[in-house]
PDB file of C-alpha atoms in Angstrom:
ATOM      1  CA  ARG A 187     -94.435-161.345 198.591  1.00  0.00           C
ATOM      2  CA  ASN A 188     -91.828-162.414 196.068  1.00  0.00           C
ATOM      3  CA  ASP A 189     -94.317-162.666 193.202  1.00  0.00           C
ATOM      4  CA  ILE A 190     -95.365-159.061 193.781  1.00  0.00           C
ATOM      5  CA  LEU A 191     -91.721-157.997 194.037  1.00  0.00           C
ATOM      6  CA  LEU A 192     -90.917-159.603 190.685  1.00  0.00           C
ATOM      7  CA  PHE A 193     -94.051-159.051 188.613  1.00  0.00           C
ATOM      8  CA  SER A 194     -96.110-156.173 190.009  1.00  0.00           C
ATOM      9  CA  GLU A 195     -96.903-153.469 187.499  1.00  0.00           C
ATOM     10  CA  SER A 196     -97.990-150.838 189.985  1.00  0.00           C
ATOM     11  CA  GLN A 197     -97.094-147.254 189.205  1.00  0.00           C
ATOM     12  CA  GLY A 198     -94.288-145.311 190.796  1.00  0.00           C
ATOM     13  CA  ARG A 199     -91.549-147.927 191.019  1.00  0.00           C
ATOM     14  CA  ILE A 200     -88.032-146.983 190.064  1.00  0.00           C
ATOM     15  CA  LEU A 201     -84.680-148.749 190.148  1.00  0.00           C
ATOM     16  CA  VAL A 202     -81.726-146.559 191.087  1.00  0.00           C
ATOM     17  CA  SER A 203     -78.023-147.353 191.156  1.00  0.00           C
ATOM     18  CA  VAL A 204     -76.152-145.444 193.860  1.00  0.00           C
ATOM     19  CA  ALA A 205     -72.458-145.488 194.787  1.00  0.00           C
ATOM     20  CA  ALA A 206     -72.012-147.843 197.754  1.00  0.00           C
ATOM     21  CA  GLU A 207     -70.429-145.165 199.927  1.00  0.00           C
ATOM     22  CA  ARG A 208     -73.505-142.939 199.481  1.00  0.00           C
ATOM     23  CA  ALA A 209     -76.237-145.583 199.817  1.00  0.00           C
ATOM     24  CA  ASP A 210     -77.093-144.755 203.434  1.00  0.00           C
ATOM     25  CA  GLU A 211     -77.312-141.046 202.616  1.00  0.00           C
ATOM     26  CA  PHE A 212     -79.577-141.776 199.636  1.00  0.00           C
ATOM     27  CA  GLU A 213     -81.848-144.073 201.639  1.00  0.00           C
ATOM     28  CA  SER A 214     -82.188-141.536 204.468  1.00  0.00           C
ATOM     29  CA  ARG A 215     -83.843-139.117 202.035  1.00  0.00           C
ATOM     30  CA  PHE A 216     -86.714-141.594 201.622  1.00  0.00           C
ATOM     31  CA  GLU A 217     -87.285-142.332 205.289  1.00  0.00           C
ATOM     32  CA  GLY A 218     -90.870-143.423 205.905  1.00  0.00           C
ATOM     33  CA  LEU A 219     -91.424-144.482 202.283  1.00  0.00           C
ATOM     34  CA  PRO A 220     -91.313-148.020 200.877  1.00  0.00           C
ATOM     35  CA  LEU A 221     -87.692-148.600 199.874  1.00  0.00           C
ATOM     36  CA  VAL A 222     -85.690-151.776 199.374  1.00  0.00           C
ATOM     37  CA  ARG A 223     -81.994-152.236 198.729  1.00  0.00           C
ATOM     38  CA  ALA A 224     -82.355-154.841 195.978  1.00  0.00           C
ATOM     39  CA  GLY A 225     -78.719-155.694 195.442  1.00  0.00           C
ATOM     40  CA  THR A 226     -75.180-154.659 194.711  1.00  0.00           C
ATOM     41  CA  VAL A 227     -73.609-153.953 191.340  1.00  0.00           C
ATOM     42  CA  THR A 228     -70.606-156.199 190.672  1.00  0.00           C
ATOM     43  CA  ASN A 229     -68.593-157.327 187.669  1.00  0.00           C
ATOM     44  CA  SER A 230     -69.383-161.020 188.223  1.00  0.00           C
ATOM     45  CA  GLY A 231     -71.548-161.376 185.102  1.00  0.00           C
ATOM     46  CA  ARG A 232     -74.438-162.635 187.245  1.00  0.00           C
ATOM     47  CA  ILE A 233     -77.696-161.277 188.603  1.00  0.00           C
ATOM     48  CA  GLU A 234     -78.641-162.322 192.107  1.00  0.00           C
ATOM     49  CA  LEU A 235     -81.872-161.060 193.596  1.00  0.00           C
ATOM     50  CA  ARG A 236     -82.974-161.641 197.159  1.00  0.00           C
ATOM     51  CA  GLY A 237     -86.637-161.958 198.012  1.00  0.00           C
ATOM     52  CA  THR A 238     -88.650-160.421 200.798  1.00  0.00           C
ATOM     53  CA  GLY A 239     -87.299-162.930 203.329  1.00  0.00           C
ATOM     54  CA  GLY A 240     -83.681-162.416 202.296  1.00  0.00           C
ATOM     55  CA  ASP A 241     -83.478-165.705 200.400  1.00  0.00           C
ATOM     56  CA  VAL A 242     -81.999-165.792 196.882  1.00  0.00           C
ATOM     57  CA  ILE A 243     -84.844-166.048 194.360  1.00  0.00           C
ATOM     58  CA  ILE A 244     -82.857-165.349 191.182  1.00  0.00           C
ATOM     59  CA  ASN A 245     -79.251-166.340 190.541  1.00  0.00           C
ATOM     60  CA  ALA A 246     -78.476-166.398 186.835  1.00  0.00           C
ATOM     61  CA  GLY A 247     -75.680-165.511 184.462  1.00  0.00           C
ATOM     62  CA  LEU A 248     -76.134-162.613 182.061  1.00  0.00           C
ATOM     63  CA  ASP A 249     -75.352-164.889 179.091  1.00  0.00           C
ATOM     64  CA  GLU A 250     -78.069-167.316 180.188  1.00  0.00           C
ATOM     65  CA  LEU A 251     -80.574-164.495 180.619  1.00  0.00           C
ATOM     66  CA  GLY A 252     -79.653-162.962 177.263  1.00  0.00           C
ATOM     67  CA  LYS A 253     -80.234-166.262 175.463  1.00  0.00           C
ATOM     68  CA  SER A 254     -83.573-166.672 177.195  1.00  0.00           C
ATOM     69  CA  TYR A 255     -84.636-163.129 176.304  1.00  0.00           C
ATOM     70  CA  ARG A 256     -83.591-163.396 172.652  1.00  0.00           C
ATOM     71  CA  GLY A 257     -84.641-167.025 172.201  1.00  0.00           C
ATOM     72  CA  VAL A 258     -87.901-168.557 171.177  1.00  0.00           C
ATOM     73  CA  PHE A 259     -90.371-170.715 173.032  1.00  0.00           C
ATOM     74  CA  GLU A 260     -89.739-174.230 171.763  1.00  0.00           C
ATOM     75  CA  GLY A 261     -92.795-176.214 170.756  1.00  0.00           C
ATOM     76  CA  PHE A 262     -94.915-173.223 169.790  1.00  0.00           C
TER      77      PHE A 262
END
């Protein structure tokens, strides 16, 4: 589920960046284990994350995310 993908705090999760030309080789080393190719690194200045069904669940600019992270909750 997408909520588990985004917010689960279970142990043993890691995020790894691998050169595109070596991704298949990297993934083959983890055959039989839970593994998801979460995305592709680009220089677009955006983060796009696809959910469990392949649909885009996050599409946001880094500036927008930075402001949200550093900002305050209005009204509190």
